C-alpha cells in the first residue's frame, strides 16, 4: 500500500486595531540626512476643518558648531501635512514642531526631536601617503599625511582622522569590516592590533570634523605569517605601474646572492590578473632594492622575495602592495 503524506500549512494573519492608528505619533520624522529633515504630522480630525494656518519651527538643541541662526520658522497653508527642512548642519540635534491656528488662536501643537547624520564633506580631500611603518603577526603600524586645505577656516575645524579596518577574503574577494577608530589631530600614526597572522587588510582613512568626514584614502597591507619573525620586504615608493622594493642587505645569505621576486594580482578594478617573476643578484656595498615594473594601475599585488641558503633552507618574505 502506497503511503500517503499529509502536509500541513499554517498561515498567520494579523488584524490591526483601530487603537493602533490612534497611537500614531502626531509628528513623525520621515527622512533624515546630514543637511535635511522631512517631517509629517497628523492633527486631530476635529481641528483640521478649523485650521487656517500652520507654523513650523526647527530649533538647534545640541550642535558641535557655532551658528548664528539657532531656529527657523516657516508658515504653511492649512492643507499641508508634510515638509522638508533644508540647509541644516550635520551631526546636530534639532527640535521640530508644528502648531495649527485658527486665525491667531492656537488649536493644536506637536513636537519631536531629531539628529542629522554626519555630513559628507566634499571639500575635504583624503589623507595621503598612507605608509606601513612596521608589522607583526597580529599588528600593523601605519602613518599618513594630513590633507592640505588652503581655506584657513576649513583647516581649523579638522580635528580627527577616521581609521576603518576591513579584512580582505581572498576566495570571495570581499571585504568584511573589523572596526573603526577616531584618531585625534595632530597624531598621524596608529598601531592596529588584534589582527590575524597572514591576513590581508584594507585600511581606509578620512579626515573629519565634529559634523562630518571628507573623501576617503585607502591602502592594503598584510600581517606577517605565523612562520615569519621580522618585517623584511618593504615598499619604498610606487608609480601607477611600478613598485620600488627594499629589504635589509644582511637578509641575503651573501652580498652577491641571487633572489627571486614574484608578484601576483590580489585584486584588480578591471579584473586583469597578472603574475610576474623577476630574478636578480645582490650588489656589495649598495642598498638592496628592486623595481618591479609592468604592473596594472590600481591593482593590489601579493609580492614575495625568495633566496636560498645553500644546503639549509629557503628564505621567504612577502608584502601586499
Tab-separated table of C-alpha atoms in Angstrom:
chain	number	residue	atom	x	y	z
A	1	UNK	CA	0.000	0.000	0.000
A	2	UNK	CA	1.406	3.362	-1.029
A	3	UNK	CA	1.904	5.666	1.976
A	4	UNK	CA	0.002	8.925	1.965
A	5	UNK	CA	1.756	12.075	3.179
A	6	UNK	CA	-0.352	14.859	4.654
A	7	UNK	CA	1.235	18.298	4.546
A	8	UNK	CA	0.082	20.971	6.942
A	9	UNK	CA	0.496	24.633	6.122
A	10	UNK	CA	-0.144	27.188	8.827
A	11	UNK	CA	-0.767	30.825	7.936
A	12	UNK	CA	-0.953	33.625	10.494
A	13	UNK	CA	-2.939	36.784	9.941
A	14	UNK	CA	-2.746	39.968	11.958
A	15	UNK	CA	-5.634	42.414	12.270
A	16	UNK	CA	-4.571	45.950	13.158
A	17	UNK	CA	-6.914	47.509	15.621
A	18	UNK	CA	-8.271	50.999	15.371
A	19	UNK	CA	-6.284	51.794	18.519
A	20	UNK	CA	-3.030	51.404	16.501
A	21	UNK	CA	-3.991	54.352	14.386
A	22	UNK	CA	-4.899	56.334	17.475
A	23	UNK	CA	-1.407	55.623	18.849
A	24	UNK	CA	0.246	57.095	15.764
A	25	UNK	CA	2.907	59.685	16.526
A	26	UNK	CA	1.350	63.107	15.841
A	27	UNK	CA	4.666	64.368	14.382
A	28	UNK	CA	6.725	61.779	12.511
A	29	UNK	CA	10.299	62.013	11.256
A	30	UNK	CA	10.057	60.615	7.723
A	31	UNK	CA	13.625	61.108	6.464
A	32	UNK	CA	16.932	62.289	7.941
A	33	UNK	CA	20.047	63.323	6.034
A	34	UNK	CA	23.128	65.263	7.002
A	35	UNK	CA	21.597	68.541	5.757
A	36	UNK	CA	17.831	67.935	5.647
A	37	UNK	CA	14.926	66.552	7.683
A	38	UNK	CA	11.471	65.614	6.354
A	39	UNK	CA	8.510	65.589	8.759
A	40	UNK	CA	4.864	64.575	8.501
A	41	UNK	CA	2.169	65.426	11.024
A	42	UNK	CA	-1.278	64.126	11.856
A	43	UNK	CA	-3.501	66.732	13.550
A	44	UNK	CA	-6.710	65.658	15.302
A	45	UNK	CA	-9.619	65.451	12.878
A	46	UNK	CA	-11.704	67.916	14.847
A	47	UNK	CA	-9.078	70.656	14.321
A	48	UNK	CA	-8.438	70.088	10.602
A	49	UNK	CA	-11.526	71.941	9.370
A	50	UNK	CA	-10.925	74.859	11.742
A	51	UNK	CA	-7.244	75.367	10.847
A	52	UNK	CA	-6.482	78.481	8.800
A	53	UNK	CA	-2.666	78.421	9.038
A	54	UNK	CA	0.191	76.366	10.436
A	55	UNK	CA	3.570	77.366	11.842
A	56	UNK	CA	6.580	75.033	11.590
A	57	UNK	CA	9.724	75.566	13.611
A	58	UNK	CA	13.107	73.831	13.798
A	59	UNK	CA	15.428	74.750	16.672
A	60	UNK	CA	19.001	73.700	17.449
A	61	UNK	CA	19.168	71.753	20.717
A	62	UNK	CA	22.756	70.483	20.563
A	63	UNK	CA	25.448	71.197	17.987
A	64	UNK	CA	29.211	70.967	17.582
A	65	UNK	CA	29.141	74.147	15.502
A	66	UNK	CA	28.740	77.752	16.495
A	67	UNK	CA	25.898	79.076	14.387
A	68	UNK	CA	24.267	82.474	14.420
A	69	UNK	CA	20.881	81.053	13.435
A	70	UNK	CA	19.560	78.711	16.141
A	71	UNK	CA	15.976	78.393	14.843
A	72	UNK	CA	13.965	78.719	11.632
A	73	UNK	CA	10.223	79.375	11.364
A	74	UNK	CA	8.108	78.565	8.303
A	75	UNK	CA	4.409	79.344	7.756
A	76	UNK	CA	2.433	76.945	5.563
A	77	UNK	CA	-1.191	76.681	4.496
A	78	UNK	CA	-3.815	74.666	6.350
A	79	UNK	CA	-3.751	71.686	3.922
A	80	UNK	CA	-0.011	70.945	4.173
A	81	UNK	CA	0.919	67.916	6.284
A	82	UNK	CA	4.499	67.217	5.105
A	83	UNK	CA	7.542	69.465	4.906
A	84	UNK	CA	11.331	69.217	4.407
A	85	UNK	CA	13.711	71.493	6.286
A	86	UNK	CA	16.909	72.037	4.254
A	87	UNK	CA	20.331	73.677	4.694
A	88	UNK	CA	20.801	72.056	8.106
A	89	UNK	CA	24.077	71.149	9.811
A	90	UNK	CA	25.303	67.575	10.095
A	91	UNK	CA	25.554	65.783	13.462
A	92	UNK	CA	23.201	68.308	15.070
A	93	UNK	CA	20.173	67.654	17.277
A	94	UNK	CA	17.051	69.683	16.455
A	95	UNK	CA	13.591	70.055	17.929
A	96	UNK	CA	10.946	70.270	15.195
A	97	UNK	CA	7.428	71.482	15.968
A	98	UNK	CA	4.099	72.127	14.264
A	99	UNK	CA	1.399	74.442	15.587
A	100	UNK	CA	-2.038	74.829	13.976
A	101	UNK	CA	-4.024	78.079	14.271
A	102	UNK	CA	-7.496	79.361	13.591
A	103	UNK	CA	-6.542	82.907	12.729
A	104	UNK	CA	-4.410	83.772	15.782
A	105	UNK	CA	-5.839	81.176	18.172
A	106	UNK	CA	-3.697	78.072	18.731
A	107	UNK	CA	-5.628	74.841	18.160
A	108	UNK	CA	-3.001	72.108	18.274
A	109	UNK	CA	0.729	71.618	18.861
A	110	UNK	CA	3.166	68.714	18.417
A	111	UNK	CA	6.967	68.382	18.525
A	112	UNK	CA	9.694	65.810	18.128
A	113	UNK	CA	13.492	65.508	18.336
A	114	UNK	CA	15.834	64.508	15.502
A	115	UNK	CA	19.607	64.341	14.969
A	116	UNK	CA	21.011	64.843	11.489
A	117	UNK	CA	23.574	62.364	10.195
A	118	UNK	CA	27.251	63.079	9.738
A	119	UNK	CA	27.946	65.197	6.688
A	120	UNK	CA	29.874	64.073	3.611
A	121	UNK	CA	32.386	66.893	3.214
A	122	UNK	CA	33.202	67.062	-0.491
A	123	UNK	CA	35.627	69.964	0.054
A	124	UNK	CA	37.845	67.860	2.343
A	125	UNK	CA	40.462	65.777	0.441
A	126	UNK	CA	41.666	62.397	1.721
A	127	UNK	CA	44.797	61.818	3.805
A	128	UNK	CA	47.793	60.934	1.612
A	129	UNK	CA	50.977	58.832	1.761
A	130	UNK	CA	49.448	56.025	3.833
A	131	UNK	CA	52.567	54.089	4.803
A	132	UNK	CA	53.249	50.841	6.623
A	133	UNK	CA	55.857	51.589	9.307
A	134	UNK	CA	56.019	48.157	10.907
A	135	UNK	CA	54.090	44.920	11.189
A	136	UNK	CA	53.975	41.739	13.239
A	137	UNK	CA	51.854	38.593	13.092
A	138	UNK	CA	48.974	40.414	14.799
A	139	UNK	CA	49.504	44.149	14.191
A	140	UNK	CA	50.073	46.842	11.558
A	141	UNK	CA	51.555	50.239	12.336
A	142	UNK	CA	50.646	52.908	9.785
A	143	UNK	CA	51.266	56.607	9.203
A	144	UNK	CA	49.712	59.188	6.893
A	145	UNK	CA	49.917	62.814	5.792
A	146	UNK	CA	47.186	65.291	6.761
A	147	UNK	CA	45.315	66.715	3.723
A	148	UNK	CA	46.357	70.240	2.792
A	149	UNK	CA	43.494	72.754	2.999
A	150	UNK	CA	44.019	76.262	1.628
A	151	UNK	CA	40.969	77.704	3.372
A	152	UNK	CA	42.108	78.510	6.927
A	153	UNK	CA	38.542	78.398	8.293
A	154	UNK	CA	38.063	74.870	6.990
A	155	UNK	CA	41.534	73.785	8.065
A	156	UNK	CA	40.923	74.941	11.646
A	157	UNK	CA	37.905	72.661	12.174
A	158	UNK	CA	39.655	69.413	11.155
A	159	UNK	CA	40.125	67.650	14.487
A	160	UNK	CA	40.268	63.909	13.783
A	161	UNK	CA	41.005	61.115	11.323
A	162	UNK	CA	38.703	58.129	10.966
A	163	UNK	CA	40.594	54.839	10.506
A	164	UNK	CA	38.469	51.888	9.346
A	165	UNK	CA	39.873	48.361	9.051
A	166	UNK	CA	38.450	45.711	6.698
A	167	UNK	CA	39.679	42.145	6.321
A	168	UNK	CA	40.072	41.002	2.696
A	169	UNK	CA	38.786	37.495	1.964
A	170	UNK	CA	40.861	36.177	-0.981
A	171	UNK	CA	38.456	33.417	-2.006
A	172	UNK	CA	35.376	35.641	-2.378
A	173	UNK	CA	37.410	38.851	-2.901
A	174	UNK	CA	35.071	40.598	-0.491
A	175	UNK	CA	35.781	42.868	2.470
A	176	UNK	CA	34.415	42.399	5.973
A	177	UNK	CA	34.569	45.317	8.389
A	178	UNK	CA	36.527	44.740	11.599
A	179	UNK	CA	36.316	48.110	13.390
A	180	UNK	CA	36.671	51.900	13.162
A	181	UNK	CA	38.561	54.299	15.421
A	182	UNK	CA	38.918	58.092	15.565
A	183	UNK	CA	42.461	59.420	15.900
A	184	UNK	CA	42.657	63.000	17.254
A	185	UNK	CA	44.685	65.634	15.388
A	186	UNK	CA	47.677	66.158	15.288
A	187	UNK	CA	48.502	62.439	15.648
A	188	UNK	CA	49.202	60.806	12.254
A	189	UNK	CA	50.262	57.287	13.268
A	190	UNK	CA	48.306	54.363	14.633
A	191	UNK	CA	49.109	50.769	15.582
A	192	UNK	CA	46.289	48.421	14.600
A	193	UNK	CA	46.282	45.404	16.905
A	194	UNK	CA	44.262	42.200	17.464
A	195	UNK	CA	44.700	41.103	13.845
A	196	UNK	CA	45.202	37.588	12.476
A	197	UNK	CA	48.528	36.243	11.152
A	198	UNK	CA	48.991	36.113	7.384
A	199	UNK	CA	45.808	38.076	6.616
A	200	UNK	CA	45.228	40.965	4.209
A	201	UNK	CA	43.625	44.184	5.465
A	202	UNK	CA	42.163	47.149	3.606
A	203	UNK	CA	42.616	50.311	5.673
A	204	UNK	CA	40.674	53.479	4.857
A	205	UNK	CA	41.326	56.976	6.228
A	206	UNK	CA	39.144	60.084	6.246
A	207	UNK	CA	39.862	63.477	7.762
A	208	UNK	CA	36.958	64.658	9.880
A	209	UNK	CA	35.287	67.432	11.840
A	210	UNK	CA	32.657	67.306	14.554
A	211	UNK	CA	29.920	67.157	11.945
A	212	UNK	CA	31.265	65.018	9.107
A	213	UNK	CA	34.057	63.287	7.210
A	214	UNK	CA	35.860	64.033	3.963
A	215	UNK	CA	36.914	61.955	0.976
A	216	UNK	CA	38.469	58.559	1.543
A	217	UNK	CA	42.041	57.394	1.107
A	218	UNK	CA	42.980	53.736	1.395
A	219	UNK	CA	45.833	51.230	1.383
A	220	UNK	CA	46.194	47.452	1.625
A	221	UNK	CA	48.669	45.686	3.921
A	222	UNK	CA	49.136	42.178	5.332
A	223	UNK	CA	50.281	40.853	8.695
A	224	UNK	CA	53.265	38.525	8.949
A	225	UNK	CA	52.695	34.809	8.541
A	226	UNK	CA	52.989	32.709	11.696
A	227	UNK	CA	56.363	31.435	10.455
A	228	UNK	CA	57.748	34.967	9.876
A	229	UNK	CA	59.543	36.748	12.682
A	230	UNK	CA	60.644	40.016	11.063
A	231	UNK	CA	59.274	42.645	8.652
A	232	UNK	CA	61.711	42.179	5.742
A	233	UNK	CA	60.309	43.232	2.362
A	234	UNK	CA	59.149	46.864	2.308
A	235	UNK	CA	57.762	49.264	-0.281
A	236	UNK	CA	59.876	52.393	-0.695
A	237	UNK	CA	57.842	54.109	-3.437
A	238	UNK	CA	55.360	53.429	-6.216
A	239	UNK	CA	54.016	54.733	-9.534
A	240	UNK	CA	50.815	53.687	-11.359
A	241	UNK	CA	52.648	50.706	-12.919
A	242	UNK	CA	55.723	50.028	-10.756
A	243	UNK	CA	56.839	49.327	-7.193
A	244	UNK	CA	60.245	50.001	-5.674
A	245	UNK	CA	61.001	47.383	-3.029
A	246	UNK	CA	63.750	47.348	-0.405
A	247	UNK	CA	64.993	44.856	2.193
A	248	UNK	CA	67.906	44.618	4.675
A	249	UNK	CA	71.152	43.754	2.921
A	250	UNK	CA	72.067	41.273	5.663
A	251	UNK	CA	68.925	39.278	4.954
A	252	UNK	CA	70.608	37.733	1.901
A	253	UNK	CA	72.966	34.851	2.735
A	254	UNK	CA	75.786	36.734	0.983
A	255	UNK	CA	76.313	40.148	-0.608
A	256	UNK	CA	76.090	38.707	-4.139
A	257	UNK	CA	73.364	36.139	-3.508
A	258	UNK	CA	70.609	35.562	-6.048
A	259	UNK	CA	66.984	36.346	-5.248
A	260	UNK	CA	63.610	35.918	-6.944
A	261	UNK	CA	60.717	38.376	-6.683
A	262	UNK	CA	57.191	37.303	-7.565
A	263	UNK	CA	54.075	39.472	-7.821
A	264	UNK	CA	50.578	38.058	-8.160
A	265	UNK	CA	47.367	40.057	-8.522
A	266	UNK	CA	45.269	40.002	-5.390
A	267	UNK	CA	42.625	42.424	-6.665
A	268	UNK	CA	42.170	44.452	-9.845
A	269	UNK	CA	39.437	47.033	-10.578
A	270	UNK	CA	39.438	45.829	-14.206
A	271	UNK	CA	39.650	42.110	-13.342
A	272	UNK	CA	43.070	41.887	-15.008
A	273	UNK	CA	45.073	39.096	-13.398
A	274	UNK	CA	48.881	39.238	-13.650
A	275	UNK	CA	51.695	37.103	-12.303
A	276	UNK	CA	55.224	38.418	-12.698
A	277	UNK	CA	58.530	36.800	-11.734
A	278	UNK	CA	61.926	38.505	-11.797
A	279	UNK	CA	65.365	37.397	-10.632
A	280	UNK	CA	68.296	39.489	-9.520
A	281	UNK	CA	71.645	39.439	-7.774
A	282	UNK	CA	72.680	41.463	-4.730
A	283	UNK	CA	75.428	44.042	-5.131
A	284	UNK	CA	78.011	44.504	-2.420
A	285	UNK	CA	78.013	47.947	-0.804
A	286	UNK	CA	74.674	49.044	-2.315
A	287	UNK	CA	71.153	49.371	-0.902
A	288	UNK	CA	69.224	46.175	-1.541
A	289	UNK	CA	66.329	47.224	-3.761
A	290	UNK	CA	64.422	46.178	-6.846
A	291	UNK	CA	61.976	47.988	-9.167
A	292	UNK	CA	59.039	45.805	-10.141
A	293	UNK	CA	57.642	47.070	-13.459
A	294	UNK	CA	54.770	46.427	-15.905
A	295	UNK	CA	52.112	46.325	-13.193
A	296	UNK	CA	48.470	47.216	-13.813
A	297	UNK	CA	47.344	50.629	-12.429
A	298	UNK	CA	45.041	50.499	-9.414
A	299	UNK	CA	45.727	46.825	-8.695
A	300	UNK	CA	46.790	45.190	-5.439
A	301	UNK	CA	49.595	42.606	-5.512
A	302	UNK	CA	50.957	39.936	-3.225
A	303	UNK	CA	54.723	40.383	-3.639
A	304	UNK	CA	57.284	37.906	-2.287
A	305	UNK	CA	61.087	37.660	-2.306
A	306	UNK	CA	62.883	34.331	-2.107
A	307	UNK	CA	66.512	33.416	-1.683
A	308	UNK	CA	68.192	30.081	-0.993
A	309	UNK	CA	70.583	29.287	1.796
A	310	UNK	CA	72.711	26.558	0.227
A	311	UNK	CA	72.114	23.172	1.759
A	312	UNK	CA	69.999	24.504	4.620
A	313	UNK	CA	66.639	26.156	3.880
A	314	UNK	CA	64.743	28.717	1.850
A	315	UNK	CA	64.308	32.324	2.968
A	316	UNK	CA	60.932	33.859	2.096
A	317	UNK	CA	59.290	37.192	2.833
A	318	UNK	CA	56.229	38.825	1.314
A	319	UNK	CA	54.310	42.093	1.285
A	320	UNK	CA	50.955	43.308	-0.017
A	321	UNK	CA	51.351	46.356	-2.293
